[in-house]
Amino acid sequence: MRRPINRRYFIGTTAAASLATLAVGASEPRPTGDRRPVAVASGNGLRAVEKAVELARLGYDPLDAAIEGVAIVEADPKDDSVGYGGLPNEDGVVELDAAVMHGPTHGGGSVASLRNIMHPAAVARLVMNRTRHCLLVGEGALRFARAHGFPEVDLLTDHARKVWLHWKETRDPSDDWLPPPKEEVAAYLDDYMKRRVTGTIHCSVLDTHGDLGCATTTSGLSWKIPGRVGDSPILGAGLYLDNEVGSAGSTGVGEANLLHCSSYLVVENMRRGLAPKDAVMEALKRIAQSSIRDPKRRRPDGKTTFNVSFYAVSKSGEFAGGCIYPGGKMAVHDGDSARVVQLDPLFDS
Ligand code: ASP
C-alpha cells in the first residue's frame, strides 16, 4: 500500500540535507589574523552578517562565511525574494540566480535560472572551485548541482503559490481566469499586488586577514519571463570584488546593473581613491543619468522608473550603502555588533 507523503517530514529532511551540502566546497578554517572582521548585506541580511562575522572570527574563508550567511535567508520560507519561498516566474516556477567571488584567488562562479536547489550560492562556489567555467545555467546547472549531491526541493511554498495565483487571476480582466473571492485572498495577500516584488540578498565579508569574499543570491523579479536572468549571477553587475580594493553588491532592478556593470563600477570608484560612500553615490548618479536616455526607464519627471541599492566595504574596513530612492536598508556588522541602517538615497522621491 502506498503511504501518503508526510510533507512536514519531507521538507524537514530535505532542508537538513540541503544544509549539509553547504559544506561541499568549503575550505578548512585557518588561524585567525589580527584585523576586525566586517560584513555588510542587504536589509534582509541581519542574521547573515551575524553568522558571517561569527565564522570569520573562527578563521573561516571570507567567501565561505558569506555563503553560510546568505544560506540562512535562502532557507527561510518567509523571505519571498530568495531561495526557498521565493516568488516564482510567470509560470509559477521558482528560478534562482546566484554568484560568488573570492578575494584571495580572484575566483568567481555563478548559476542562473536554477530550479529546485535551495542553496544556489553554494553551487556557484562549486562552479568556481570544480570547473574552469564561471557560469552555468538552467538544466546544466541543475545537473551539476545534482552531481555534487545537492538534494532537489520544491521551492514553491503554499504562500508563494497563492500570491502567484492571485497575480495570474487578476492581471488581465479580459482573459478567462476569474478573480478569486476577496475574503479568500485577504489572509495571504498583504500588499503584494501594489508593487512588483523584488528582493535579493548580497553579503560582502572582510575577514581577520583583510581578505574579501562575497555572494549574491535571489529568486529574481517576481513573475519574470521564464529564463530571464538578472544581475545577481553576473560577475561585475550584481557583485564584484578586488582583494586589493574592496567588495560591492547590489539589489533592485537588475537590468540597470547589467547595463552599467554597476558593482564593478563601485569597486573601480574605490580603486580611484573614493571612500565607499562616495563610490556608491557616484555609481548611482551615473545610472540615474544614463538610464533615462531610454524612454522605458524614464519617468515623466525625468528620473528613473526603477530603484537599485548598493552595499560596499573597502579593504580597510570602511563600509557604506546607497540607493536611488529612499527606503533601502543595509545590515552591517562592524566587528562589534550587528544592526540594520537606512541607506542614503540619491533622490528624495
Ligand atoms: N536584482 C534582482 C534581479 O534583478 C532582484 C532584486 O534585487 O530585487 O533579479
Coordinates of C-alpha atoms in Angstrom, one line a residue, residues 3-317:
R3 CA 1.7 5.7 2.2
P4 CA 0.9 9.4 1.9
I5 CA 3.9 11.7 1.9
N6 CA 4.3 13.5 5.2
R7 CA 5.0 16.9 3.8
R8 CA 6.4 18.4 7.0
Y9 CA 8.8 15.4 7.4
F10 CA 9.8 15.7 3.7
I11 CA 10.6 19.4 4.0
G12 CA 12.4 19.0 7.3
T13 CA 14.7 16.3 5.9
T14 CA 15.4 18.0 2.6
A15 CA 16.2 21.2 4.4
A16 CA 18.6 19.4 6.6
A17 CA 20.2 17.6 3.6
S18 CA 20.4 21.0 1.8
L19 CA 22.2 22.5 4.7
A20 CA 24.6 19.6 4.8
T21 CA 25.6 20.4 1.2
L22 CA 26.7 23.9 2.3
A23 CA 29.9 22.3 3.5
V24 CA 30.6 20.9 0.0
G25 CA 33.4 23.0 -1.5
A26 CA 34.1 25.0 1.7
S27 CA 37.8 25.3 2.9
E28 CA 39.2 24.3 6.2
P29 CA 39.4 27.3 8.7
R30 CA 42.9 28.9 9.1
P31 CA 44.5 30.6 12.1
T32 CA 42.8 34.0 12.6
G33 CA 44.6 37.3 11.8
D34 CA 44.5 40.4 13.9
R35 CA 42.1 42.5 12.0
R36 CA 38.5 43.2 12.9
P37 CA 36.1 41.4 10.6
V38 CA 33.4 43.3 8.8
A39 CA 30.3 42.2 7.0
V40 CA 27.6 44.1 5.0
A41 CA 24.5 42.8 3.5
S42 CA 21.2 44.0 2.0
G43 CA 18.5 44.9 4.6
N44 CA 17.1 41.4 4.9
G45 CA 20.6 40.1 6.0
L46 CA 20.9 40.8 9.7
R47 CA 21.3 37.1 10.5
A48 CA 23.6 36.8 7.5
V49 CA 26.1 39.4 8.8
E50 CA 26.0 37.9 12.3
K51 CA 26.7 34.4 11.0
A52 CA 29.4 35.7 8.6
V53 CA 31.3 37.6 11.3
E54 CA 31.0 34.7 13.7
L55 CA 32.6 32.4 11.1
A56 CA 35.2 35.0 10.1
R57 CA 36.3 35.1 13.8
L58 CA 36.7 31.4 13.7
G59 CA 39.1 31.6 10.8
Y60 CA 36.7 30.6 8.0
D61 CA 37.4 31.8 4.5
P62 CA 35.5 35.1 3.8
L63 CA 33.6 33.6 0.9
D64 CA 32.6 30.5 3.0
A65 CA 31.4 32.9 5.7
A66 CA 29.3 34.9 3.2
I67 CA 27.8 31.7 1.7
E68 CA 26.8 30.4 5.2
G69 CA 25.4 33.9 6.0
V70 CA 23.2 34.1 2.9
A71 CA 22.2 30.4 3.3
I72 CA 20.1 31.4 6.3
V73 CA 18.0 33.6 4.1
E74 CA 18.0 31.1 1.2
A75 CA 16.4 28.5 3.5
D76 CA 13.9 30.9 5.1
P77 CA 10.4 30.3 3.7
K78 CA 9.3 33.7 4.9
D79 CA 11.7 35.6 2.7
D80 CA 9.9 35.7 -0.6
S81 CA 12.8 37.1 -2.7
V82 CA 15.5 34.5 -2.2
G83 CA 15.7 30.6 -2.3
Y84 CA 13.0 28.5 -0.7
G85 CA 9.8 30.6 -0.6
G86 CA 10.9 33.0 -3.3
L87 CA 8.1 34.3 -5.6
P88 CA 8.1 32.3 -8.9
N89 CA 8.3 33.3 -12.6
E90 CA 5.1 33.9 -14.6
D91 CA 4.6 30.1 -15.0
G92 CA 4.6 29.6 -11.2
V93 CA 8.1 28.1 -11.2
V94 CA 10.9 29.4 -8.8
E95 CA 14.1 30.1 -10.7
L96 CA 17.1 31.1 -8.8
D97 CA 20.2 33.2 -9.7
A98 CA 23.4 33.4 -7.6
A99 CA 27.1 34.3 -7.8
V100 CA 30.1 34.3 -5.6
M101 CA 33.6 35.9 -5.7
H102 CA 36.7 35.0 -3.7
G103 CA 39.2 37.7 -3.0
P104 CA 42.5 35.8 -2.4
T105 CA 42.2 33.9 -5.7
H106 CA 40.1 36.5 -7.7
G107 CA 37.9 33.5 -8.4
G108 CA 34.2 33.7 -9.3
G109 CA 31.4 31.4 -10.1
S110 CA 27.7 31.6 -10.7
V111 CA 24.4 29.8 -11.6
A112 CA 21.4 31.2 -13.3
S113 CA 17.8 30.0 -13.8
L114 CA 18.4 27.2 -11.4
R115 CA 15.4 25.2 -10.3
N116 CA 14.8 23.0 -7.2
I117 CA 18.0 23.8 -5.3
M118 CA 17.8 25.6 -2.0
H119 CA 21.3 26.9 -1.8
P120 CA 22.4 28.2 -5.3
A121 CA 25.3 30.3 -3.8
A122 CA 27.0 27.1 -2.6
V123 CA 26.5 25.6 -6.1
A124 CA 28.1 28.8 -7.5
R125 CA 31.2 28.2 -5.3
L126 CA 31.5 24.7 -6.8
V127 CA 31.3 26.2 -10.3
M128 CA 34.3 28.3 -9.2
N129 CA 36.2 25.5 -7.5
R130 CA 35.4 22.5 -9.6
T131 CA 35.2 23.7 -13.2
R132 CA 37.2 26.1 -15.5
H133 CA 33.9 28.0 -16.1
C134 CA 32.3 30.9 -14.4
L135 CA 28.6 30.5 -15.2
L136 CA 26.2 27.5 -15.6
V137 CA 22.5 28.0 -16.4
G138 CA 19.2 26.1 -16.3
E139 CA 19.2 22.3 -16.8
G140 CA 23.0 22.2 -16.9
A141 CA 23.3 24.0 -13.6
L142 CA 20.7 21.6 -12.1
R143 CA 22.6 18.6 -13.3
F144 CA 25.8 20.0 -12.0
A145 CA 24.2 20.6 -8.5
R146 CA 22.8 17.0 -8.5
A147 CA 26.2 15.6 -9.4
H148 CA 27.6 17.2 -6.3
G149 CA 24.9 15.8 -4.1
F150 CA 22.6 18.8 -3.7
P151 CA 19.1 17.4 -3.0
E152 CA 16.1 18.7 -5.1
V153 CA 13.4 20.5 -3.2
D154 CA 10.1 22.0 -4.3
L155 CA 11.0 25.7 -3.7
L156 CA 7.4 27.0 -4.2
T157 CA 5.8 27.4 -0.8
D158 CA 2.0 27.5 -0.4
H159 CA 2.1 31.1 0.4
A160 CA 4.2 32.0 -2.8
R161 CA 1.9 29.8 -4.9
K162 CA -1.2 31.6 -3.7
V163 CA 0.3 35.1 -4.3
W164 CA 1.3 34.0 -7.8
L165 CA -2.1 32.5 -8.5
H166 CA -3.7 35.8 -7.4
W167 CA -1.4 37.7 -9.8
K168 CA -2.4 35.4 -12.6
E169 CA -6.1 35.6 -11.9
T170 CA -6.2 39.3 -11.7
R171 CA -3.7 40.6 -14.2
D172 CA -6.0 40.9 -17.3
P173 CA -9.7 41.4 -16.8
S174 CA -10.4 40.2 -20.4
D175 CA -8.9 36.8 -20.0
D176 CA -10.7 33.6 -18.9
W177 CA -9.3 33.4 -15.4
L178 CA -11.9 34.5 -12.8
P179 CA -10.8 36.7 -10.0
P180 CA -10.7 35.0 -6.6
P181 CA -13.2 35.9 -3.9
K182 CA -11.9 38.9 -1.9
E183 CA -12.3 37.3 1.5
E184 CA -10.3 34.3 0.5
V185 CA -7.2 36.2 -0.6
A186 CA -7.2 38.7 2.3
A187 CA -5.5 36.2 4.6
Y188 CA -2.4 35.9 2.4
L189 CA -2.2 38.8 0.1
D190 CA -0.8 41.7 2.2
D191 CA 0.2 44.4 -0.2
Y192 CA 1.8 42.2 -2.8
M193 CA -0.2 43.4 -5.8
K194 CA 0.5 47.1 -5.2
R195 CA 4.1 46.7 -6.4
R196 CA 6.4 44.4 -8.3
V197 CA 8.0 42.4 -5.6
T198 CA 11.8 42.5 -5.8
G199 CA 14.5 41.3 -3.4
T200 CA 17.8 39.6 -3.1
I201 CA 20.5 39.1 -0.5
H202 CA 24.0 40.3 -1.1
C203 CA 26.7 39.8 1.6
S204 CA 30.3 41.0 1.5
V205 CA 32.8 39.9 4.1
L206 CA 36.2 41.3 5.1
D207 CA 38.0 38.7 7.3
T208 CA 40.6 38.9 10.1
H209 CA 43.4 38.8 7.5
G210 CA 41.9 41.6 5.4
D211 CA 40.7 39.2 2.7
L212 CA 37.4 39.6 1.0
G213 CA 34.6 37.3 -0.2
C214 CA 31.1 38.0 -1.4
A215 CA 27.9 36.3 -2.5
T216 CA 24.6 37.4 -4.1
T217 CA 21.6 35.1 -4.3
T218 CA 18.0 35.7 -5.4
S219 CA 14.8 34.4 -6.9
G220 CA 14.9 37.5 -9.1
L221 CA 12.0 39.7 -10.1
S222 CA 8.6 38.1 -9.3
W223 CA 6.6 37.0 -12.3
K224 CA 9.6 37.3 -14.6
I225 CA 9.5 35.8 -18.1
P226 CA 10.8 32.2 -17.7
G227 CA 14.5 32.1 -18.4
R228 CA 15.0 35.8 -17.5
V229 CA 18.4 36.3 -15.8
G230 CA 19.0 39.3 -13.7
D231 CA 22.2 41.0 -12.4
S232 CA 22.7 38.7 -9.4
P233 CA 24.6 35.9 -11.2
I234 CA 26.6 38.2 -13.4
L235 CA 30.1 39.0 -12.1
G236 CA 30.6 42.8 -12.2
A237 CA 26.8 43.5 -12.2
G238 CA 25.2 42.0 -9.0
L239 CA 28.6 41.7 -7.2
Y240 CA 32.3 42.3 -7.6
L241 CA 35.4 42.4 -5.6
D242 CA 39.1 43.0 -5.8
N243 CA 41.1 41.8 -2.9
E244 CA 43.3 44.9 -3.0
V245 CA 40.5 47.4 -3.1
G246 CA 37.1 46.3 -1.7
S247 CA 33.8 44.4 -2.4
A248 CA 30.4 45.6 -3.6
G249 CA 27.0 44.1 -4.4
S250 CA 23.5 45.3 -5.4
T251 CA 19.8 44.6 -5.1
G252 CA 16.9 46.2 -7.1
V253 CA 16.0 46.1 -10.7
G254 CA 18.9 44.1 -12.1
E255 CA 18.6 45.3 -15.7
A256 CA 20.1 48.7 -14.6
N257 CA 23.1 46.9 -13.1
L258 CA 23.5 44.8 -16.2
L259 CA 23.6 47.9 -18.3
H260 CA 26.2 49.6 -16.1
C261 CA 28.4 46.8 -14.7
S262 CA 27.4 48.5 -11.5
S263 CA 29.2 46.5 -8.8
Y264 CA 32.4 46.7 -10.9
L265 CA 31.9 50.4 -11.2
V266 CA 31.6 50.8 -7.4
V267 CA 34.8 48.8 -6.8
E268 CA 36.6 50.8 -9.5
N269 CA 35.4 54.0 -7.9
M270 CA 37.1 52.8 -4.7
R271 CA 40.2 51.9 -6.6
R272 CA 40.4 55.6 -7.8
G273 CA 40.5 56.5 -4.1
L274 CA 36.9 57.3 -3.3
A275 CA 35.5 56.2 0.1
P276 CA 32.8 53.6 -0.1
K277 CA 30.0 56.2 0.4
D278 CA 31.3 58.4 -2.5
A279 CA 32.0 55.3 -4.6
V280 CA 28.4 54.2 -4.2
M281 CA 26.9 57.7 -4.8
E282 CA 29.0 58.2 -8.0
A283 CA 27.7 54.9 -9.4
L284 CA 24.1 55.8 -8.5
K285 CA 24.5 59.2 -10.3
R286 CA 25.9 57.5 -13.4
I287 CA 23.0 55.1 -13.5
A288 CA 20.4 57.8 -12.9
Q289 CA 21.9 59.9 -15.7
S290 CA 22.4 57.4 -18.5
S291 CA 19.3 55.1 -17.9
I292 CA 16.9 57.9 -18.7
R293 CA 18.1 58.0 -22.3
D294 CA 15.8 55.0 -22.7
P295 CA 12.2 56.1 -22.6
K296 CA 11.1 52.9 -20.9
R297 CA 13.4 53.6 -18.0
R298 CA 12.4 57.3 -17.7
R299 CA 9.6 58.7 -15.6
P300 CA 7.7 61.8 -16.8
D301 CA 9.7 63.9 -14.2
G302 CA 12.9 62.7 -15.9
K303 CA 14.0 60.4 -13.1
T304 CA 14.4 56.6 -13.4
T305 CA 11.4 54.3 -13.2
F306 CA 13.4 51.8 -11.1
N307 CA 15.4 51.6 -7.9
V308 CA 18.7 50.0 -7.1
S309 CA 20.7 49.8 -3.9
F310 CA 24.4 49.2 -3.3
Y311 CA 26.4 47.8 -0.4
A312 CA 30.2 48.3 -0.3
V313 CA 33.1 47.5 2.0
S314 CA 36.7 48.7 1.4
K315 CA 39.9 46.7 2.1
S316 CA 40.4 49.0 5.1
G317 CA 37.0 48.0 6.6

